[in-house]
Coordinates of C-alpha atoms in Angstrom, one line a residue:
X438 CA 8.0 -34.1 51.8
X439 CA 9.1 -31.2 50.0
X440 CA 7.0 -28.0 49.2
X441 CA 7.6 -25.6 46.3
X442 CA 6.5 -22.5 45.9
X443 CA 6.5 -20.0 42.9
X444 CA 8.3 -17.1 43.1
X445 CA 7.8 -13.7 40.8
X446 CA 10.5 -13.8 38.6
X447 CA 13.3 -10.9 39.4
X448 CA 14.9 -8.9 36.3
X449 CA 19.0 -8.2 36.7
X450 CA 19.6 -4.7 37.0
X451 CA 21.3 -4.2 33.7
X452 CA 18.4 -6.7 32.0
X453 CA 16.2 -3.9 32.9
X454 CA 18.1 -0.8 31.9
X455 CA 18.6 -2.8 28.6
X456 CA 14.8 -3.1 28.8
X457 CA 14.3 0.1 29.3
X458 CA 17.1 1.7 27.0
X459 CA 15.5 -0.6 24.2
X460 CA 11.9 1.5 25.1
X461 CA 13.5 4.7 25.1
X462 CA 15.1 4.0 21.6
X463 CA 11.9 2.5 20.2
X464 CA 9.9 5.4 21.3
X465 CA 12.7 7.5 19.6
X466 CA 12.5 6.1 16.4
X467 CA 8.2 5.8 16.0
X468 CA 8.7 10.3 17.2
X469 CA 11.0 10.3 14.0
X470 CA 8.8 8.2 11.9
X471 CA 4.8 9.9 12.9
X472 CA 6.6 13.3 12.9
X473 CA 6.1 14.0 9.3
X474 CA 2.6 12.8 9.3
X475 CA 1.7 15.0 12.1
X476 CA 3.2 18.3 10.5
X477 CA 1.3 17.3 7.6
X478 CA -1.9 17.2 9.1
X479 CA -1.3 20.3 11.4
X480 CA -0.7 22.0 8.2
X481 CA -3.3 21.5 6.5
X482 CA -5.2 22.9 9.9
X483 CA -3.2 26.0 10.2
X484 CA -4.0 29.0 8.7
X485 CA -2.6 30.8 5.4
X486 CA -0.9 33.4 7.1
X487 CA 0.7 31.0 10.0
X488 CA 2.1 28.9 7.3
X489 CA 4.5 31.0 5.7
X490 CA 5.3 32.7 9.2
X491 CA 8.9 32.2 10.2
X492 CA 7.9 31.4 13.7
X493 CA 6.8 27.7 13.4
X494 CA 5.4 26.1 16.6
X495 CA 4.3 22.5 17.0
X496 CA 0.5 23.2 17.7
X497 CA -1.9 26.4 15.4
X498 CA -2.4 29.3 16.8
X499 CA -6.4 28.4 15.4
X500 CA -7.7 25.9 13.7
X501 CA -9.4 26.1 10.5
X502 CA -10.9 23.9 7.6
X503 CA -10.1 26.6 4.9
X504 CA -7.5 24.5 3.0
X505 CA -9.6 21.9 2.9
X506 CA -12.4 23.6 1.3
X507 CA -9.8 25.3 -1.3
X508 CA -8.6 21.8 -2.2
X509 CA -12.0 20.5 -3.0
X510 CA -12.7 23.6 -5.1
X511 CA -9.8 23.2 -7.0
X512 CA -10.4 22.3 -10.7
X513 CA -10.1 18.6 -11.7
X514 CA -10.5 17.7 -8.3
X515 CA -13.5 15.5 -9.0
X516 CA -11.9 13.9 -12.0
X517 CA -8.7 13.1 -10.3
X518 CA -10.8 11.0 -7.4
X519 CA -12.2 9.1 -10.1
X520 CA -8.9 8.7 -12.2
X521 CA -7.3 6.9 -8.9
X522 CA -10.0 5.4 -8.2
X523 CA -10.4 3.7 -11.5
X524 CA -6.5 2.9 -11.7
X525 CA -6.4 1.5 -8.3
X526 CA -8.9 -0.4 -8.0
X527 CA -8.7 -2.4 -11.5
X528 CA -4.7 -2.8 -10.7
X529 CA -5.3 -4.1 -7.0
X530 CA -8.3 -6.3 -7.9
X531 CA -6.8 -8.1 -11.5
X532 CA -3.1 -8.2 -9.9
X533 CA -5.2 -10.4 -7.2
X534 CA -6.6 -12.3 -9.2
X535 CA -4.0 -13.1 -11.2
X536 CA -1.6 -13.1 -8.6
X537 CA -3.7 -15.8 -6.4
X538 CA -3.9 -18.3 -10.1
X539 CA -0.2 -18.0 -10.6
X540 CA 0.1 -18.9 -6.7
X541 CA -1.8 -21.4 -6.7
X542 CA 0.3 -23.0 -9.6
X543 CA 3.1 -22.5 -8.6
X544 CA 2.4 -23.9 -4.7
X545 CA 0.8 -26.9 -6.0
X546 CA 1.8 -28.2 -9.1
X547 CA 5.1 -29.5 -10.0
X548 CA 6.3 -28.2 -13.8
X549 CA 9.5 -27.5 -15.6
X550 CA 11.3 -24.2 -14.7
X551 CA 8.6 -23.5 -11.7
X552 CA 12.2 -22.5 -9.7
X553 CA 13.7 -20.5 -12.2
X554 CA 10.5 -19.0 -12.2
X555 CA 10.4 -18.3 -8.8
X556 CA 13.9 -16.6 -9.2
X557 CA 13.2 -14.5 -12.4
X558 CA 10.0 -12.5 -10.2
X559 CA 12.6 -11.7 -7.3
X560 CA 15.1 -10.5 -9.6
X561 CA 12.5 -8.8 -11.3
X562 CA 11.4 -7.5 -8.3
X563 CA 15.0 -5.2 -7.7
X564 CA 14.9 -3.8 -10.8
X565 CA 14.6 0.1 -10.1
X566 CA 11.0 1.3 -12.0
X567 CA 12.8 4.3 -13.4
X568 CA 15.6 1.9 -15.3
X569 CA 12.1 0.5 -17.2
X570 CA 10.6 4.0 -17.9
X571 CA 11.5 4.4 -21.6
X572 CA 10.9 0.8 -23.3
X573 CA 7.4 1.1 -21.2
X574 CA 6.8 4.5 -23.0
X575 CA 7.9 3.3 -26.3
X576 CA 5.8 0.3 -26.0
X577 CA 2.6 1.8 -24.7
X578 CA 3.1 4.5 -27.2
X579 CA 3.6 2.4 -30.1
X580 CA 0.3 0.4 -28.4
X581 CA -2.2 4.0 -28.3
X582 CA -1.5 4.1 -24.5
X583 CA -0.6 7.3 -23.8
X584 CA -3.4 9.0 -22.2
X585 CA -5.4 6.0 -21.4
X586 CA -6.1 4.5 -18.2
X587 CA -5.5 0.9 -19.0
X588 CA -1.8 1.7 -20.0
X589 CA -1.6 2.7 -16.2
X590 CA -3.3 0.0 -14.7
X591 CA -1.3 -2.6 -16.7
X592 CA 1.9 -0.9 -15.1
X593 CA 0.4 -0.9 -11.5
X594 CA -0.7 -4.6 -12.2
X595 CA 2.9 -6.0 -13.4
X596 CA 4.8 -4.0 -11.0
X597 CA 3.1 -5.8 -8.2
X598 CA 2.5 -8.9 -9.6
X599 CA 5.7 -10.8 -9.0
X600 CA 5.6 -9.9 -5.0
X601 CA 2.0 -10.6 -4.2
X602 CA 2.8 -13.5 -6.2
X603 CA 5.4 -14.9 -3.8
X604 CA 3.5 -13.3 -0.7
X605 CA 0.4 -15.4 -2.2
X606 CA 2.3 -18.3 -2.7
X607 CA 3.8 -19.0 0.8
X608 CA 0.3 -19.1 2.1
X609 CA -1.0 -21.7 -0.5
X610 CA 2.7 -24.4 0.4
X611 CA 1.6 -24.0 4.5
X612 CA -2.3 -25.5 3.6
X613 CA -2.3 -28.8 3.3
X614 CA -3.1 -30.9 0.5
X615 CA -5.4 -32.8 2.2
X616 CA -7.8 -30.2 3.2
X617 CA -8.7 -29.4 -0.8
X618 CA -8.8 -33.6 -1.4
X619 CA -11.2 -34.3 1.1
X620 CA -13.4 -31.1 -0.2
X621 CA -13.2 -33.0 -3.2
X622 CA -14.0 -36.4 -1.9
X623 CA -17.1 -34.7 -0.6
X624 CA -18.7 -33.8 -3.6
X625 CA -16.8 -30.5 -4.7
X626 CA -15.0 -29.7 -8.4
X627 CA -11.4 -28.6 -7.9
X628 CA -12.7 -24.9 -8.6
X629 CA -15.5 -25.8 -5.8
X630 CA -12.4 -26.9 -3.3
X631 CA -10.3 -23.8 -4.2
X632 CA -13.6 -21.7 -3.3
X633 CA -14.7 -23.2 -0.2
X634 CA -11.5 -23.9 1.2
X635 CA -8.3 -22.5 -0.1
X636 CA -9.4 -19.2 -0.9
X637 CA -10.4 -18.5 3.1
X638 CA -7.3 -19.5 4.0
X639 CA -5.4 -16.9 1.8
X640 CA -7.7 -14.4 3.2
X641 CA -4.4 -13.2 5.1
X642 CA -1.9 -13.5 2.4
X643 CA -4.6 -11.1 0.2
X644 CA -5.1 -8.8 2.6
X645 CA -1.3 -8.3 3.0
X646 CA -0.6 -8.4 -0.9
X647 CA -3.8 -6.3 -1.7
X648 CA -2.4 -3.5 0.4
X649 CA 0.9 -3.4 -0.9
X650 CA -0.6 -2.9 -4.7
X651 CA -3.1 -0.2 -3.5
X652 CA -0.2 1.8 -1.9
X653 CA 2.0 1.2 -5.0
X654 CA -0.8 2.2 -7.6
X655 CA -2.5 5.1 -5.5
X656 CA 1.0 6.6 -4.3
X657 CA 2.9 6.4 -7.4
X658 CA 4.0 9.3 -9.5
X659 CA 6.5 9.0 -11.9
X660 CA 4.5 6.4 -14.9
X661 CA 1.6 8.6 -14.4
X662 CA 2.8 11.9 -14.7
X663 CA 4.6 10.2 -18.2
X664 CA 1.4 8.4 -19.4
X665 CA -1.1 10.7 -18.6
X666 CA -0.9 13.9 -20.3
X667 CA -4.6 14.8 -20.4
X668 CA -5.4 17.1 -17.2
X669 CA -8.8 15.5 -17.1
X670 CA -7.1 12.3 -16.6
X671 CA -4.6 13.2 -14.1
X672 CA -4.4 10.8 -11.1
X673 CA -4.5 12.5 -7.7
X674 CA -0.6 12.6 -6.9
X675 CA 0.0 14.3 -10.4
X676 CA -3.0 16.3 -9.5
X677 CA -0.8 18.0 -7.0
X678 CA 1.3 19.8 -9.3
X679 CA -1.9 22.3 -9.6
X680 CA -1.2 23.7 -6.5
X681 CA 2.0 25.6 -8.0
X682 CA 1.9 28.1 -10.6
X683 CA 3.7 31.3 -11.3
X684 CA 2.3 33.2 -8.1
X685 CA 3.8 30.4 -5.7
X686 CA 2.6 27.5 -3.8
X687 CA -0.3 27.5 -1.8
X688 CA 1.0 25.0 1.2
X689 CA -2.2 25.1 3.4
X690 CA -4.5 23.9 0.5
X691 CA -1.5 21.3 -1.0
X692 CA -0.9 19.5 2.7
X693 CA -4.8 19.4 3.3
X694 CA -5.5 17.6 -0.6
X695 CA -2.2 15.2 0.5
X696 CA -4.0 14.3 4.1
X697 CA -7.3 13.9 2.0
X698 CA -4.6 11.5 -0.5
X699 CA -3.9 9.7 2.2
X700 CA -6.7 8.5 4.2
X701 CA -8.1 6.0 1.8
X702 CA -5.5 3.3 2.0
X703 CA -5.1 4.3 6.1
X704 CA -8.6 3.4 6.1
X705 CA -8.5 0.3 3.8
X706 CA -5.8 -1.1 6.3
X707 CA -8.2 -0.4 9.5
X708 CA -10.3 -3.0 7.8
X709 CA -7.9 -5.6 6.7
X710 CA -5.7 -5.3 9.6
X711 CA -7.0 -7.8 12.1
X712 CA -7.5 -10.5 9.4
X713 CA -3.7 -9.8 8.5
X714 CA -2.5 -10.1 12.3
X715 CA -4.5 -13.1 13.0
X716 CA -3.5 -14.7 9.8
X717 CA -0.1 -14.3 10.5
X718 CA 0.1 -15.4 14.0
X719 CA -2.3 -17.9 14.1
X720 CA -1.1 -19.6 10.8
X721 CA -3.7 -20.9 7.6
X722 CA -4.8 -24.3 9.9
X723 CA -5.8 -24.7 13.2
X724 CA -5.8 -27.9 15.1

């Protein structure tokens, strides 16, 4: 009669200096990337005078919510806010919408050029936004766009469009076709099944898609700068700009309006992130 018994398992020496070389290096490369952010926000706390001091150090001398204050008072601050927020919102909420129909198409029903479809978004998709700059402008100029928000959300929308369309899509192929049937069975319409059943399910795959369209329409510059002419319309990155004139820039006041730039979509991703982790890992059914 023979007796085993379980013994810790031992790591080879040069398993764990990989181990820990592979640490090091990881902890290396999130320094490099959270360095920026942090000099950001420590800017925005430092004073005026320690700013454009020559004798940087990693942590103020004082802190102080001066910038902050001057960035608030700034004119069209109150404006801008809105502008974004109006953009934003409207491009991330239709481009979901739309995004989850043309999904849902093209994961469940079987029509002619649904591959060559499928190909024409990703190509789409690696197309640079500046090559597109001038047939936009004409277009939306020719269209009374120029100046309007709407000419900016329809850019936000069909600039994410073909990726949360994909993103959207690989959820809807991994639910099974027998879930939405026997929804039916039961008593629901198709839009009933797609509702109650389907549309929980891609809770992961919107979260994920609805994140990358809010970073793309609140971050972006460039087609709003061109669009948007009217300073009482300017978004909040073109906003910016009014922190240089003639005199200079006023650092302290421009890093503290970026942190405030910055913290909705951190913010919006504290909420959707556990839905997106648990979606991913757990998959769309569970047995």
């Amino acid at each position: 009669m023979s007796t085993t018994t379980d013994t810790p398992q031992v790591l080879r020496p040069d398993r764990k200096n990989s181990r820990v070389g592979l640490n090091i290096l990881g902890l290396g490369i999130a320094l490099v990337m959270v360095f920026p952010v942090y000099w950001l926000v420590i800017s925005a706390l430092r004073p005026s005078r320690e700013i454009r001091s020559y004798d940087q150090t990693l942590w103020p001398s004082s802190i102080t919510f001066d910038n902050f204050v001057k960035a608030t008072q700034q004119p069209n601050f109150g404006t801008a806010v809105q502008s974004s927020l109006i953009v934003s919102i409207t491009a991330v909420v239709g481009g979901m919408i739309i995004a989850t129909l043309a999904a849902l198409a093209i994961g469940r029903f079987r029509f002619f050029g649904r591959k060559p479809l499928l190909l024409i978004m990703i190509l789409v998709q690696m197309l640079p936004p500046t090559a597109m700059l001038i047939p936009i402008y004409a277009q939306l100029n020719a269209m009374g766009g120029i100046d309007e928000y709407w000419s900016l959300i329809v850019v936000y929308l069909v600039s994410t469009l073909p990726f949360a369309t994909i993103m959207i899509r690989g959820f809807v192929v991994n639910i099974p076709v027998e879930l939405e049937e026997s929804a039916m069975v039961d008593g629901c319409t198709r839009f009933g099944a797609f509702r109650r059943v389907i549309l929980p399910l891609l809770a992961p795959g919107l979260a994920a898609a609805s994140i990358f369209a809010l970073v793309n329409a609140w971050n972006e510059y460039l087609f709003a700068y061109i669009l948007i002419n009217d300073n009482s319309k300017y978004t909040l990155n073109v906003w910016l700009m009014t922190f240089t004139s003639e005199r200079g820039t006023d650092y302290g006041a421009l890093m503290a309006a970026s942190t405030m730039i910055a913290l909705p979509v951190v913010i919006f991703f504290m909420f959707v992130q556990k839905k997106m982790a648990a979606g991913l890992t757990s998959g769309a059914v569970k047995g």
